[in-house]
CSV table of C-alpha atoms in Angstrom, one decimal:
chain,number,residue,atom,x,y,z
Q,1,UNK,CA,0.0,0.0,0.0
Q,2,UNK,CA,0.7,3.6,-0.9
Q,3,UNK,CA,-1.0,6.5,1.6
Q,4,UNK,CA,-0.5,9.8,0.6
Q,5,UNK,CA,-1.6,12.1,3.4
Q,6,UNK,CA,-1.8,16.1,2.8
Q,7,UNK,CA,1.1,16.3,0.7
Q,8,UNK,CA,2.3,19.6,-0.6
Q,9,UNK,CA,6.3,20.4,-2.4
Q,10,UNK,CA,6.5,24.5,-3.4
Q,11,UNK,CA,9.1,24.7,-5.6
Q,12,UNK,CA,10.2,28.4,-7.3
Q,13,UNK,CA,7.4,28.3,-9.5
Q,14,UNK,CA,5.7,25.3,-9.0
Q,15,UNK,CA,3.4,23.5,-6.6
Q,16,UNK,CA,2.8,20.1,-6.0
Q,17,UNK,CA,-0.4,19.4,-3.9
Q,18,UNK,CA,-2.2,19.5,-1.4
Q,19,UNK,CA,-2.5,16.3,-2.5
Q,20,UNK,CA,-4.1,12.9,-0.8
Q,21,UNK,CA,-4.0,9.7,-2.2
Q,22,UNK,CA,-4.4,6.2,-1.2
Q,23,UNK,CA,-3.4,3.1,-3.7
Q,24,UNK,CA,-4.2,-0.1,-2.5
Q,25,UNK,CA,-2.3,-3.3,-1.8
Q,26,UNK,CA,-1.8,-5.4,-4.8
Q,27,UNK,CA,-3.0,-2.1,-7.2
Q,28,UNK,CA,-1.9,-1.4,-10.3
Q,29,UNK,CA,-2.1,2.6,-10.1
Q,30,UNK,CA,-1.6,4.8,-12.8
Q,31,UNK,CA,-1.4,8.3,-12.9
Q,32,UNK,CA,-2.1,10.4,-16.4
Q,33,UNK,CA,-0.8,13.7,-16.9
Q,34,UNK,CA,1.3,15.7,-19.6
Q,35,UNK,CA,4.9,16.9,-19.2
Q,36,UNK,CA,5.4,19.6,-16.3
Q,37,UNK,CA,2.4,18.3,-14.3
Q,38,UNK,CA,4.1,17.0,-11.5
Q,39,UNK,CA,3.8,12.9,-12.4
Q,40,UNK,CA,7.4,12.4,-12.1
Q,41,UNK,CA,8.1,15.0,-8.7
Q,42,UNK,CA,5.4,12.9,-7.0
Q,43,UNK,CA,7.1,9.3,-7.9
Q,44,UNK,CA,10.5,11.1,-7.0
Q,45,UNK,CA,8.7,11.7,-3.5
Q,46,UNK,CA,7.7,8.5,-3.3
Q,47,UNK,CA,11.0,7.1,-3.9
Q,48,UNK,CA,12.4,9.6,-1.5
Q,49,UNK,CA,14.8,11.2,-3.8
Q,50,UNK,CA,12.5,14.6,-3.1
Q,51,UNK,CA,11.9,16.8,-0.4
Q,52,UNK,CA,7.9,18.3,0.7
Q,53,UNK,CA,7.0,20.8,2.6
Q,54,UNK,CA,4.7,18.5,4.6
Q,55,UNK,CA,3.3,15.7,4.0
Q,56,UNK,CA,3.2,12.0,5.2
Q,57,UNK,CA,3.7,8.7,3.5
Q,58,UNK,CA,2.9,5.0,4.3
Q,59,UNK,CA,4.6,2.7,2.3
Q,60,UNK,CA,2.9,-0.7,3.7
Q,61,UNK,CA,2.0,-0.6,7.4
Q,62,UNK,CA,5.7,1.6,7.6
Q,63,UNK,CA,5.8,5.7,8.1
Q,64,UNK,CA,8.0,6.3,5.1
Q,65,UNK,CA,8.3,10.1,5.4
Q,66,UNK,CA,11.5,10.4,7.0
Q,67,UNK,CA,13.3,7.4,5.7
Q,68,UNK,CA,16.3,8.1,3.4
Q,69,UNK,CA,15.7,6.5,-0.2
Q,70,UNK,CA,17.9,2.8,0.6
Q,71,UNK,CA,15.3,2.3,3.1
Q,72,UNK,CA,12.2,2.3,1.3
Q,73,UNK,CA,11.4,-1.1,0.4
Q,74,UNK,CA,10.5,0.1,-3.2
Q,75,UNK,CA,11.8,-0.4,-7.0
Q,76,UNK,CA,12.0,2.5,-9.0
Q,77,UNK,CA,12.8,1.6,-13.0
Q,78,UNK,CA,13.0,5.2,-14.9
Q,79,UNK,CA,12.0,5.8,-18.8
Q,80,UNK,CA,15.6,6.0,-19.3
Q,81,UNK,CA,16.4,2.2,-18.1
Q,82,UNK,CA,19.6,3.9,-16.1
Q,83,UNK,CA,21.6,0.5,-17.0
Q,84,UNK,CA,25.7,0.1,-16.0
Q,85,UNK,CA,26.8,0.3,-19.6
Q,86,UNK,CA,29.7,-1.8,-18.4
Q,87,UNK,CA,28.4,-4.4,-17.2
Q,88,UNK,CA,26.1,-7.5,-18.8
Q,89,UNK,CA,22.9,-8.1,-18.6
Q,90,UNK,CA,23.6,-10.5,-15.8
Q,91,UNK,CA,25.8,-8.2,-14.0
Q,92,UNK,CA,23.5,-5.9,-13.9
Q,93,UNK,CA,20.6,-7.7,-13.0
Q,94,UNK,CA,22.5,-9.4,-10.0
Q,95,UNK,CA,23.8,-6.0,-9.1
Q,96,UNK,CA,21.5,-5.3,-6.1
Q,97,UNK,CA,21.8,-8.6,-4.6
Q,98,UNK,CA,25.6,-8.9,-4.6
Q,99,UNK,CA,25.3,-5.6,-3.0
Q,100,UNK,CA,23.1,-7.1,-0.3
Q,101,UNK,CA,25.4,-9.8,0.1
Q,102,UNK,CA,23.7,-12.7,-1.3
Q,103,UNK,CA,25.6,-16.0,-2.0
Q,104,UNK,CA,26.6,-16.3,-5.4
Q,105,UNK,CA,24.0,-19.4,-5.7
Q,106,UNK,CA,21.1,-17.1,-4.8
Q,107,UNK,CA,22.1,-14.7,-7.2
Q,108,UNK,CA,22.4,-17.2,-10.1
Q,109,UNK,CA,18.9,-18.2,-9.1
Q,110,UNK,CA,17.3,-15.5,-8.7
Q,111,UNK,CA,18.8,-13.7,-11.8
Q,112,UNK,CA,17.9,-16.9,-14.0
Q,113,UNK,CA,14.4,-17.1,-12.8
Q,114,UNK,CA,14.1,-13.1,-13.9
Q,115,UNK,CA,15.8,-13.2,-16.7
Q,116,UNK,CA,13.1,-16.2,-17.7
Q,117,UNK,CA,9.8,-14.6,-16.8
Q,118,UNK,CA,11.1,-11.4,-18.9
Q,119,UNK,CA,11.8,-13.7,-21.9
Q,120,UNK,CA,15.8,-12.6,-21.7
Q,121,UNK,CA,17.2,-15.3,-20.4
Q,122,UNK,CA,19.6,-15.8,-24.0
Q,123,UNK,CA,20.8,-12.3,-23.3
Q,124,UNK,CA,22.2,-12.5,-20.2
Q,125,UNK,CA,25.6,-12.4,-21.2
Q,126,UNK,CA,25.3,-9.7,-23.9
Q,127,UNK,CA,26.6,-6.3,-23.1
Q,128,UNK,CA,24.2,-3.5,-22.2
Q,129,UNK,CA,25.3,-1.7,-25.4
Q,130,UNK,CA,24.6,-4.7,-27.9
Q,131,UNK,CA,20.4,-5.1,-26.4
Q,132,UNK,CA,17.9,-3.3,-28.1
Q,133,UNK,CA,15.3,-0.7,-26.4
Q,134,UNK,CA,13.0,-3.0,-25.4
Q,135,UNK,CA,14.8,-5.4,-23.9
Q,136,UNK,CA,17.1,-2.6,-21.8
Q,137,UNK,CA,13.3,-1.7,-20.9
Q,138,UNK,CA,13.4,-5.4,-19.7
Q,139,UNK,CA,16.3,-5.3,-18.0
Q,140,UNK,CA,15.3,-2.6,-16.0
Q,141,UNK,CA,12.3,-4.1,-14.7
Q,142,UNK,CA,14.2,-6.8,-13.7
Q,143,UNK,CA,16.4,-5.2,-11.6
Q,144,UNK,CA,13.4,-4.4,-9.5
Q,145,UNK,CA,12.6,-7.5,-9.2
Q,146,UNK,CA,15.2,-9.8,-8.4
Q,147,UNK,CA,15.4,-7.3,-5.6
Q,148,UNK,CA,11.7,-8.8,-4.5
Q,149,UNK,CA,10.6,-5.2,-4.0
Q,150,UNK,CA,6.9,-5.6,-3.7
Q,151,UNK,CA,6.4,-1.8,-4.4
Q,152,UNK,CA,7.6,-0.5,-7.9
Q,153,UNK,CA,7.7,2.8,-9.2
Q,154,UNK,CA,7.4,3.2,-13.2
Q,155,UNK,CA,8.5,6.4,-14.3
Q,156,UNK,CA,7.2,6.8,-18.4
Q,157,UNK,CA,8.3,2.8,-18.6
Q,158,UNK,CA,7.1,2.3,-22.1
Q,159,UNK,CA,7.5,5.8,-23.7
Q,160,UNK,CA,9.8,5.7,-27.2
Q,161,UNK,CA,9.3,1.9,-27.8
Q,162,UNK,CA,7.7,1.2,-31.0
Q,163,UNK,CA,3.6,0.3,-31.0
Q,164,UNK,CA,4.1,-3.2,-31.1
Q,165,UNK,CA,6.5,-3.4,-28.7
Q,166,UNK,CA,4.7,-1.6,-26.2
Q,167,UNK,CA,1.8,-3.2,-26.8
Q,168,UNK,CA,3.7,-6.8,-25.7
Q,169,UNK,CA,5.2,-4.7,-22.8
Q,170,UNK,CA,1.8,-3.8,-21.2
Q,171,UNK,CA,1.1,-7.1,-21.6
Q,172,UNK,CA,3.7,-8.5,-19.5
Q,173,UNK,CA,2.9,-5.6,-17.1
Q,174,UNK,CA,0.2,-6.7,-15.9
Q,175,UNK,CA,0.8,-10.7,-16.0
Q,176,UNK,CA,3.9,-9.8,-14.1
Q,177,UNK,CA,2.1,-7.5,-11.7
Q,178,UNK,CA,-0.4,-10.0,-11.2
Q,179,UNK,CA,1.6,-13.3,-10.7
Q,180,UNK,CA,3.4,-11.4,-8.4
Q,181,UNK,CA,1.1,-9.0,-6.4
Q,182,UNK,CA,2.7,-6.3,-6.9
Q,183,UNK,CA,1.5,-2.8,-6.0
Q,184,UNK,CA,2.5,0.0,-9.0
Q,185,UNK,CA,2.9,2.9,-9.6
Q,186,UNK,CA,3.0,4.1,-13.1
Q,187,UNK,CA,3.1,7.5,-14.7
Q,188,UNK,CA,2.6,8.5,-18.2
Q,189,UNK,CA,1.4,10.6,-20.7
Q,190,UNK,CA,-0.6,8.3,-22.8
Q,191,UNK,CA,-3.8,8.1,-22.2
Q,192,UNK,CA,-4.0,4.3,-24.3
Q,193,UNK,CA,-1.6,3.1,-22.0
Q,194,UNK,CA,-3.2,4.2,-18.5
Q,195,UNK,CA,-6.7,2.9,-19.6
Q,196,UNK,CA,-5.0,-0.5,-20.9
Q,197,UNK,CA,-2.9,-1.1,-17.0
Q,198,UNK,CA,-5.1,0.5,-14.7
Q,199,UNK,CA,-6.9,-1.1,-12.2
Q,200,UNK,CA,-7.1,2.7,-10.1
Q,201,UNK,CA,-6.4,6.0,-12.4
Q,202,UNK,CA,-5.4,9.5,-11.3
Q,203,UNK,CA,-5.7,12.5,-13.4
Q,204,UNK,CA,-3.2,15.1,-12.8
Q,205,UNK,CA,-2.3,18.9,-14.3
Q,206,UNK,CA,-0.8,21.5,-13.1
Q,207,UNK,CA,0.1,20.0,-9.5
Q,208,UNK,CA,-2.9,19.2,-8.7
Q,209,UNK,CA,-4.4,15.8,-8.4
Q,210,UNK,CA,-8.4,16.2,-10.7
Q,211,UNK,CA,-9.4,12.8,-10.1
Q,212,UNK,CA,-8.9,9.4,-8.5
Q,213,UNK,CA,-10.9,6.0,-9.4
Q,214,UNK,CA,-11.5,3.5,-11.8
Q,215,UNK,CA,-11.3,4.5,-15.6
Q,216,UNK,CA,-15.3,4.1,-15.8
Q,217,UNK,CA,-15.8,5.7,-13.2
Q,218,UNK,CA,-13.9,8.8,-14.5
Q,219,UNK,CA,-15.0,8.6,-17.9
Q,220,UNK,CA,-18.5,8.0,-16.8
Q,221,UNK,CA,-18.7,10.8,-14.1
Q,222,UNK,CA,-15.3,13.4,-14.8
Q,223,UNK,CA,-15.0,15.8,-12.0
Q,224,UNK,CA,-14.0,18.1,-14.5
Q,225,UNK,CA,-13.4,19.3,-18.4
Q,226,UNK,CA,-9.6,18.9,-17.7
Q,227,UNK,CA,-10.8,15.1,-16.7
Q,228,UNK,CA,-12.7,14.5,-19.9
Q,229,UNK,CA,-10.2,16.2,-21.9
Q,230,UNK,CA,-7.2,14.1,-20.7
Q,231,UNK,CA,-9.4,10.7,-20.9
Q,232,UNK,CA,-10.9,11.8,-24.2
Q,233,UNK,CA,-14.7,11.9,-22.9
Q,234,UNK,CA,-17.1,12.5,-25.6
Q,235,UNK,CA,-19.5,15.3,-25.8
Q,236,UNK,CA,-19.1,16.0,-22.0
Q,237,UNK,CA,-20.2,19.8,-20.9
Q,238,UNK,CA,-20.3,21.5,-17.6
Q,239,UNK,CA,-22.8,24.6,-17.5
Q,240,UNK,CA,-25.6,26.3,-16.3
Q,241,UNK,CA,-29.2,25.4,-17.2
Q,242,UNK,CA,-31.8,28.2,-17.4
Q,243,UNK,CA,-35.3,27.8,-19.6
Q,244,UNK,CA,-33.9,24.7,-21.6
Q,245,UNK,CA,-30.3,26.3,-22.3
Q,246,UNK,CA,-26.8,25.1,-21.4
Q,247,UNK,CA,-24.6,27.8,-21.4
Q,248,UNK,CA,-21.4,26.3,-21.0
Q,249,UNK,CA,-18.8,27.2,-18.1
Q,250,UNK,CA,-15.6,27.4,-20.7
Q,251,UNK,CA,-16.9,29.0,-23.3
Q,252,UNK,CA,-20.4,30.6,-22.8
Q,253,UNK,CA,-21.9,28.6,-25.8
Q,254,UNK,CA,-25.3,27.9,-26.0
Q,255,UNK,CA,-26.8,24.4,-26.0
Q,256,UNK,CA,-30.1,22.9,-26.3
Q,257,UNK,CA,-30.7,20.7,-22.9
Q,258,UNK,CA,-33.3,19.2,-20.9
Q,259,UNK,CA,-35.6,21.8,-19.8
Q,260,UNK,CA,-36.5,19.8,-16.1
Q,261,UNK,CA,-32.4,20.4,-15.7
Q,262,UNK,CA,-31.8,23.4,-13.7
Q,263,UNK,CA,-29.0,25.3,-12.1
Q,264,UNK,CA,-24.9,23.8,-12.8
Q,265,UNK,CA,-24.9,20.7,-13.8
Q,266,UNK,CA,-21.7,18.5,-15.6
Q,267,UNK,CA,-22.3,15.4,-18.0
Q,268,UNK,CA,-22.7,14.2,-21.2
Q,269,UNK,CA,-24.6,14.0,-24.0
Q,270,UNK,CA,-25.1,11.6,-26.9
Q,271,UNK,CA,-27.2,11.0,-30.4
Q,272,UNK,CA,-26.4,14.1,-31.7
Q,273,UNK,CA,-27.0,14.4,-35.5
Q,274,UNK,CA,-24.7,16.2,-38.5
Q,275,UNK,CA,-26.9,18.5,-39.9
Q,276,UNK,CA,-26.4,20.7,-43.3
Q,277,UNK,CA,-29.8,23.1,-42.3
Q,278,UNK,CA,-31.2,24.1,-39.4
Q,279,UNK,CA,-33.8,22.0,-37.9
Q,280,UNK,CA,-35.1,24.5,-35.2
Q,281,UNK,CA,-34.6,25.5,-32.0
Q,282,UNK,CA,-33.1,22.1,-31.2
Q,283,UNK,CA,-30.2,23.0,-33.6
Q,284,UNK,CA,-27.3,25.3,-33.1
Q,285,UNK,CA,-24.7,26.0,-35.8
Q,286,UNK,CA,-20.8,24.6,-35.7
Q,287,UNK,CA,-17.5,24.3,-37.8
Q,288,UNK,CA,-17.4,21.1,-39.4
Q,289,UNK,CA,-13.8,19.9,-38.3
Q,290,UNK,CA,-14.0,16.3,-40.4
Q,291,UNK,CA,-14.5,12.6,-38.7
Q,292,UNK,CA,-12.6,10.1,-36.4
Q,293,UNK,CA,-14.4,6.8,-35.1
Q,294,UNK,CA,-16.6,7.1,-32.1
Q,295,UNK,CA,-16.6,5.5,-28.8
Q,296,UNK,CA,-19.0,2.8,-30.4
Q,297,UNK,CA,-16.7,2.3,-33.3
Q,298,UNK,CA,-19.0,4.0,-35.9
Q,299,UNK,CA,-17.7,7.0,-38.1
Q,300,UNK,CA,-18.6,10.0,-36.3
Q,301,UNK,CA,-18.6,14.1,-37.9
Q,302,UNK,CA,-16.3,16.4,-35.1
Q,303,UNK,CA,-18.3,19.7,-35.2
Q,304,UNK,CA,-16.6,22.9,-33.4
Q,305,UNK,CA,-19.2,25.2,-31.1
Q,306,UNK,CA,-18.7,28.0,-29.3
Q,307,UNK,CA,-15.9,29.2,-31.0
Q,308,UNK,CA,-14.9,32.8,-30.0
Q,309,UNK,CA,-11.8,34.9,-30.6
Q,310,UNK,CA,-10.6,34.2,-27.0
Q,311,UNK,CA,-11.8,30.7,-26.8
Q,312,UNK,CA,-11.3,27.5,-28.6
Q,313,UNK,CA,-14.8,26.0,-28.3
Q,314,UNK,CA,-15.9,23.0,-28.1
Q,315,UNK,CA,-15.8,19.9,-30.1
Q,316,UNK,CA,-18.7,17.6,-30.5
Q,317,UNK,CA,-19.0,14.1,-32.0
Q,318,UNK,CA,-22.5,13.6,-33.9
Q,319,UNK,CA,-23.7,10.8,-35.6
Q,320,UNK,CA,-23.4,11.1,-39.9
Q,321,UNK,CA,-27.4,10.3,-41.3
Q,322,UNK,CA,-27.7,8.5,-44.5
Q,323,UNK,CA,-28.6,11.2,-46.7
Q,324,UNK,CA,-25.4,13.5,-45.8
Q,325,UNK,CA,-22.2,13.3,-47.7
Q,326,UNK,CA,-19.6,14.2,-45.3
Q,327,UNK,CA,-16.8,13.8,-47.9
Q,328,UNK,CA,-18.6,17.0,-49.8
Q,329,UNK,CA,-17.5,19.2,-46.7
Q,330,UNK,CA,-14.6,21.0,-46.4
Q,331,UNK,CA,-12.8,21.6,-42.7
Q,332,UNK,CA,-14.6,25.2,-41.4
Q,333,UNK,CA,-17.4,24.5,-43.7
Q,334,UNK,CA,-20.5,25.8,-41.3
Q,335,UNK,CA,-22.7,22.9,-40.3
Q,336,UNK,CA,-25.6,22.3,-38.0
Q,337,UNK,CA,-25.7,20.0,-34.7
Q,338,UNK,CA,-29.7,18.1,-34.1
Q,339,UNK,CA,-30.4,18.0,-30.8
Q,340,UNK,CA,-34.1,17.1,-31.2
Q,341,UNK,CA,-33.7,13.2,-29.3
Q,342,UNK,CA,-30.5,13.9,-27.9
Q,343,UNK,CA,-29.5,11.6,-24.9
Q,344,UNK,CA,-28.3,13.7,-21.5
Q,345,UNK,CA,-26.4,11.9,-18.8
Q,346,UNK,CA,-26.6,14.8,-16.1
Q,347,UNK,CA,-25.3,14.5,-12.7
């Protein structure tokens, strides 16, 4: 287990927290957020190569908060590998252990039994400098855990590899992580990769810690736009209702919505229709912006609203009917959005 309790690093510039978190025994965590939003400043506080300005941390039933980094009963395996270029594969792996002052039997077998579960075992005696990517990647990992660290820190793990590749590494992830037990922490920018591993998902931007939960229950309740935005959530809006009329908090723009809705409400809404006309006052007009599948695999038109000279807008997915010929439209070509038996999921 992982508890986070109040935790707050001010840096010149940037703050981390207050944050609380809590990842269970046995989770595999991962927390999403891009460059510069503190992912890698909270793993480093974890691993205790940080400093806060208060704060407390459990790591198992231990208070971790003052414990130097070599006392932390944690693996942490950076996006960088941070391999002994002189040493093998072997070397390396057994590293920790000789260090530890295991028997050179114990290390043999321990290193072996790694090296076999991360599909290396032909490479043990190859030079760091003659593997590829991937399995450095592997090589890393496995320092962690012929150490029998039962905690593991993944900092960007998978980032640069090749889509197949990674693909294969998530893979063993997560058998690893669950043959084992192992409780992780992961943290990425890719949004495909913390949907695939997660069993528990944070959302994090700008030192602050949006969300925390299962990836349904954050794409199917977001606290936030940043939320939906970073897990790609379809169609989701946060306003104020008035007289059947969603005027949205980011943008002001005006929306058809259910007129027993009232006051601020977040959510999302679905069967929208592409439109070339308008078809009344359940109809507002967009920026056709072209198509991409939707959530249920179907080809779906991306139609900009609210668009302002300050403000972006928003984009909308909307259901293509039969009798409209998307390819005949041009990007910024102005369109119409059907709201007439639109679905709301308000809450």
């Amino acid at each position: 287990m992982i508890a986070i309790d109040q935790l707050e690093v001010i840096r010149r510039g940037f703050t981390l927290g207050p944050l609380d978190l809590t990842v269970g025994s046995g989770e595999y965590f991962v927390l999403l957020g891009p460059s510069g939003s503190g992912k890698t400043t909270l793993l480093e506080w974890i691993a205790g190569f940080v400093t806060s300005d208060r704060g407390t941390l459990q790591l198992g039933e231990q208070d971790a908060t003052h414990l130097p980094p070599q006392q932390r009963a944690l693996g942490v395996v950076y996006q960088d590998s941070a391999l002994f270029p002189n040493m093998s594969v072997r070397e390396n792996l057994s590293f920790a252990l000789r260090m530890r002052g295991e028997s050179e039997a114990a290390c043999k077998r321990s290193v072996e039994q790694t090296a076999e579960r991360l599909h290396i075992s032909h490479r043990l005696d190859a030079p760091i400098h003659a593997i590829s990517g991937g399995e450095k990647r592997r090589v890393a990992l496995g320092r962690a855990l012929v150490a029998e660290r039962k905690i593991l820190l993944l900092d960007e793990p998978l980032t640069g590899l090749d889509p197949a590749l990674r693909r294969e590494m998530r893979l063993e992830l997560r058998a690893i992580q669950r043959e084992l037990g192992l409780t992780i922490f992961h943290i990425t920018h890719l949004m495909g990769e913390a949907r695939m591993l997660a069993d528990h998902l944070g959302v994090i931007l700008g030192g602050k810690l949006l969300q925390s939960g299962s990836y349904n229950q954050l794409t199917n309740e977001p606290a936030d736009e940043r939320v939906a935005s970073a897990l790609a959530v379809e169609n989701f809006l946060a306003g104020d209702v008035r007289d059947g009329v969603l005027t949205c908090n980011s943008t002001g723009a005006a929306l058809p919505a259910p007129v027993n809705a009232g006051g601020q409400v977040r959510g999302r809404v679905s069967d929208l229709r592409l439109a070339l006309s308008s078809q009344g006052s359940k109809s507002i007009e967009g920026l056709y912006q072209g198509t991409e599948p939707g959530n249920d695999g179907a080809l779906a038109a991306l139609v900009r609203v609210g668009q302002s000279a300050t403000h972006p807008g928003i984009l909308l997915h909307a259901s293509i009917p039969g009798d409209v010929r998307v390819d005949a439209l041009q990007y910024g070509d102005s369109v119409f959005l059907d709201f007439a038996d639109a679905n709301w999921h308000l809450y």
